[in-house]
Short mmCIF file of C-alpha atoms in Angstrom, two decimals:
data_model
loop_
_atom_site.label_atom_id
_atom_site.label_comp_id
_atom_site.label_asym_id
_atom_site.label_seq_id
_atom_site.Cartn_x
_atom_site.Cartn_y
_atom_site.Cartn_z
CA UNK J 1 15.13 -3.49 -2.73
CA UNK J 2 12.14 -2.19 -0.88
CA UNK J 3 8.65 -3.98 -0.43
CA UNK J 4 5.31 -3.72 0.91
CA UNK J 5 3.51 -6.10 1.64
CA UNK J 6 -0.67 -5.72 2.02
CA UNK J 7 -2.31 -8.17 4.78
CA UNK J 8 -5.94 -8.03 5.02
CA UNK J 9 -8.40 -10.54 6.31
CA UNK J 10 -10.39 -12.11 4.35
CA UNK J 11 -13.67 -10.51 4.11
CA UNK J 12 -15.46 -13.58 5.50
CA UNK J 13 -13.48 -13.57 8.66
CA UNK J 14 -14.37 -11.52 11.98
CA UNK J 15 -11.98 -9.04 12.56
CA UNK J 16 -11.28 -8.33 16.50
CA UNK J 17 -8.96 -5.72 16.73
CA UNK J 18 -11.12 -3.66 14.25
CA UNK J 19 -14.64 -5.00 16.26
CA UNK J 20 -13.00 -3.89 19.82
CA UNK J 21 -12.08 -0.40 18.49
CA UNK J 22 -15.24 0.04 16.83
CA UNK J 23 -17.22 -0.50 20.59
CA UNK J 24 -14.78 2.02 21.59
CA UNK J 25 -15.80 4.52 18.92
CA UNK J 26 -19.07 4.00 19.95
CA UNK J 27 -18.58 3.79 23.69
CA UNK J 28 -17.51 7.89 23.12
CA UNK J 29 -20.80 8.61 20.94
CA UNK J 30 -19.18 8.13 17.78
CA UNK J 31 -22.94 5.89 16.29
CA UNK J 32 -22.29 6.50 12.43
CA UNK J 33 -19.68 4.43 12.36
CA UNK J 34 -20.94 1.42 10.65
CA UNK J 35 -17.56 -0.87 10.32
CA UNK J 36 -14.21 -0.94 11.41
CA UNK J 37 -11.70 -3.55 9.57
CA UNK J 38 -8.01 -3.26 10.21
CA UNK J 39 -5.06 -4.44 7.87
CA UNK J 40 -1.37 -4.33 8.33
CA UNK J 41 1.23 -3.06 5.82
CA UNK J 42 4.89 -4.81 6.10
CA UNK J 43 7.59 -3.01 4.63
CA UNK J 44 10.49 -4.67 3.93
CA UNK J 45 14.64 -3.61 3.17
CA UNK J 46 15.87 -6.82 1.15
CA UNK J 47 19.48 -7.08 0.02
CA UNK J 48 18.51 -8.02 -3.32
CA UNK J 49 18.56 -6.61 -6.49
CA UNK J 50 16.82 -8.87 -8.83
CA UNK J 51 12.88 -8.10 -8.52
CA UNK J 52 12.19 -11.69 -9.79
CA UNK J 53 14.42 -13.76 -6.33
CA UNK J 54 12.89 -11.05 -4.44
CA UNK J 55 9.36 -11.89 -5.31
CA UNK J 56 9.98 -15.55 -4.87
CA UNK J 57 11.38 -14.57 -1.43
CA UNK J 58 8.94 -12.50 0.08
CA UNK J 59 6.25 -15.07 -1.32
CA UNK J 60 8.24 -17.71 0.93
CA UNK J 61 8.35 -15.46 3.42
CA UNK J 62 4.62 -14.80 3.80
CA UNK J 63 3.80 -18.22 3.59
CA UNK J 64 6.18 -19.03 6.29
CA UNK J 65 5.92 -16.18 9.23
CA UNK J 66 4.17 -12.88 7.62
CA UNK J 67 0.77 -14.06 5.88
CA UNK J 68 -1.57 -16.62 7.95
CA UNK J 69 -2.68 -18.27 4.92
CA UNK J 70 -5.98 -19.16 6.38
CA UNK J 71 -7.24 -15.98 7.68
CA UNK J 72 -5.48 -13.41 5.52
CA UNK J 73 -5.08 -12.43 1.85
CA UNK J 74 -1.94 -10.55 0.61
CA UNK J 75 -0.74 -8.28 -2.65
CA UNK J 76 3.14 -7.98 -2.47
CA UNK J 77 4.33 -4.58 -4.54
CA UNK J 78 8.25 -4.42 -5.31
CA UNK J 79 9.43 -1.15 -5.72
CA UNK J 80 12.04 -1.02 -8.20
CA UNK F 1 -18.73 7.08 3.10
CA UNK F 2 -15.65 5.02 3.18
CA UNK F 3 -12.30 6.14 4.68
CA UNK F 4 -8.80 4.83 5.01
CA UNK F 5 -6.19 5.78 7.69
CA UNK F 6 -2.71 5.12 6.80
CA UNK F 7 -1.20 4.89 10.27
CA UNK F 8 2.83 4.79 10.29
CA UNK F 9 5.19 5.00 13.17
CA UNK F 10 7.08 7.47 12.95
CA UNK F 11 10.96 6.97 11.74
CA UNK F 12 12.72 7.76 14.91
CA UNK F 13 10.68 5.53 16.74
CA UNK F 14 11.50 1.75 17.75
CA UNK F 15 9.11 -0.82 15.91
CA UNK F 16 9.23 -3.73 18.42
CA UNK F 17 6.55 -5.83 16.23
CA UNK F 18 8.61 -5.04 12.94
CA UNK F 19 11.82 -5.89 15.16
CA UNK F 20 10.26 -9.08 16.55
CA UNK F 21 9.64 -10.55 12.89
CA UNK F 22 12.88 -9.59 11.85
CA UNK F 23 14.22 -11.77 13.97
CA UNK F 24 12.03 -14.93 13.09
CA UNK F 25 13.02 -14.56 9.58
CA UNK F 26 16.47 -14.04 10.40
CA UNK F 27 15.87 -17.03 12.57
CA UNK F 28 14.63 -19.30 9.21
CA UNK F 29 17.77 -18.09 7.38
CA UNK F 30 16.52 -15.06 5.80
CA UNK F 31 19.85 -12.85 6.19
CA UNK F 32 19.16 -10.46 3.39
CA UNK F 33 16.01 -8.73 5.70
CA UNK F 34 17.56 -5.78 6.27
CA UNK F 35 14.66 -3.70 7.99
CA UNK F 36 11.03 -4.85 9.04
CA UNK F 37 8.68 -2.21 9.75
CA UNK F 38 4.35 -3.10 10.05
CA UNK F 39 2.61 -0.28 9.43
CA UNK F 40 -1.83 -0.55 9.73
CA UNK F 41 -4.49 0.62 7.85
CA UNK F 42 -7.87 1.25 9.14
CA UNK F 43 -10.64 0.84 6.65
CA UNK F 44 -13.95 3.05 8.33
CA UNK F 45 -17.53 2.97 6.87
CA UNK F 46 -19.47 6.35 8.33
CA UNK F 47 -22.97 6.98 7.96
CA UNK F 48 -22.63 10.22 6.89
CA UNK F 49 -22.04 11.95 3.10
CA UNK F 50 -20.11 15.30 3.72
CA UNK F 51 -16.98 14.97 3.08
CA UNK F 52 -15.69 17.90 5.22
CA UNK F 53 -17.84 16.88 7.92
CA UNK F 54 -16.32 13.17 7.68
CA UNK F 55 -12.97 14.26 7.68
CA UNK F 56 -13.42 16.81 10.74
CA UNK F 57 -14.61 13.45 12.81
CA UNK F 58 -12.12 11.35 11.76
CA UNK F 59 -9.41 13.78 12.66
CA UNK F 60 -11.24 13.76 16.61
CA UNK F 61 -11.22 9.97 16.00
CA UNK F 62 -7.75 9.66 15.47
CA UNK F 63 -6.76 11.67 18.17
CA UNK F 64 -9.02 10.13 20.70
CA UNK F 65 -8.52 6.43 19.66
CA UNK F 66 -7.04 5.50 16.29
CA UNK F 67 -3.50 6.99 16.40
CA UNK F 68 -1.05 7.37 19.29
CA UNK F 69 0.49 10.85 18.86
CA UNK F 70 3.53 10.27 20.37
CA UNK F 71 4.62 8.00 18.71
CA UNK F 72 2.63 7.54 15.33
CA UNK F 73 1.61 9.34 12.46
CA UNK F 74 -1.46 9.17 9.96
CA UNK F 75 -3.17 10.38 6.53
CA UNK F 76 -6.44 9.76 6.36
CA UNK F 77 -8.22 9.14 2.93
CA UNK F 78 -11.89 9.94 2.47
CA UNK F 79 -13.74 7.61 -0.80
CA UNK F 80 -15.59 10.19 -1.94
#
């Protein structure tokens, strides 16, 4: 069963990646460009039929290794 | 005006950050992961309300800084 997964950072926390490409942006004349944010998208190939185990396992697994829980929000979408 | 880029690697091409949590989850017992692939999304605010002439800049800015052509792809999304 496939997944994707949605990280962003909360909205209250710096981002540094997006900060450092958005001095770069400028740093080449690019001004209008107010804000730069940038999220990652994790999909996943789970051997797993049964969209209920597989939503209890990916919400394991992004607790565990793919979400940091104190920095980051996440929306999991199944595809079934 | 707001803008999304969808940045993807493309298929043929190794995905050592996908590969690397692969492993860690294989590594907590997760066996059923078959494929891991992180994908990013760059959320852009531009000072600037033309559509066409948003999208012509962030087509330079993807080629100058925001996507590797070699190796990635992108679709870029304009909030009109």
């Amino acid at each position: 069963m496939r997944v994707t997964v949605h990280v962003t950072r909360r909205p209250e926390i710096a981002d540094p990646q997006g900060k450092a490409v958005s001095r770069a942006l400028a740093d080449l004349e690019y001004h209008n460009v107010r804000e730069v944010r940038i999220d990652r998208t994790i999909h996943l190939d789970i051997d797993n039929d049964d969209p209920e185990e597989v939503h209890y396992q990916v919400d394991r697994m992004c607790a565990e290794v793919l979400v940091n829980p104190v920095l980051e929000d996440y929306v999991a979408e199944i595809h079934t």
